[in-house]
Amino acid sequence: MTAQTATRRPWTVTLAVVLVMLGTLVAATTATGPQGAATLVLLLLAVCFWFAVRAGRGRRGARTAVSGLTAAVLVVAAPFALDDPLYGGTTLLLAALLAVPGVVLLHLPAAEAYVRARSGESGEESDEEFAG
């Protein structure tokens, strides 16, 4: 296997990035409250997008960060979404149905192998590490 095919991004990683971005964007649209809350949600959204792109490029820390930021966006948007009795809950549910599978896809074995290949890890732990 050549180095280029070893680091080829799986389609599930690309799909995960798209789903996370769409889900957090939908969640952010529900946060139409006071100016301070809207600014916080927009800041979280921008940082989440940045980490999602980096996670798509195989950065291990970015995967963890985008997982936490996606949860934060959904939690911060929840009170605003639940204030709207007609569309708010449905919109938040749609956001969760998009973002959560995206986060899960980022942690599947194919994505893990991609991250290992991008970071140069072999994926096998040596006995020397445990000899301590």
Phi, psi and omega in degrees: 000132181278165181295328181291317180287334179291330182255012177293130183289128176292150181296334179293329178290317177298316178298320180299316180297316180296315181296318179297316180296315179296316181297316180289327176295316178297318178297321181293331180292340180279342184274078179247060181253217178300158184303320181297318180291320179296321178295319178298316181294319178295323177295314177300320180297315180296316179293321178296318177299317181297315179291329177296318178296317179294324177295323177295338177269005174091025179270121184297313181297328180291326177299316180294316181296317181293329176296313179293320180292325177297316177298319180296317179297317180294321180290317181292324181282340185303312181298324179289320180294322183282350174287334179267106187291337185270307186249341187300309180296322179294319179295317179294321177297317177299318179299316179293322179293338176271311189285319185296313175298329176297317178295319179297317179299330179291345183247010177286163182303324179296318178291322178297318178296321178297315180296317179298317180295321180290329182268354178084011178282149180275336181089349178250130180269135181276158179290338180296329180293329184265353182288335174035000000 
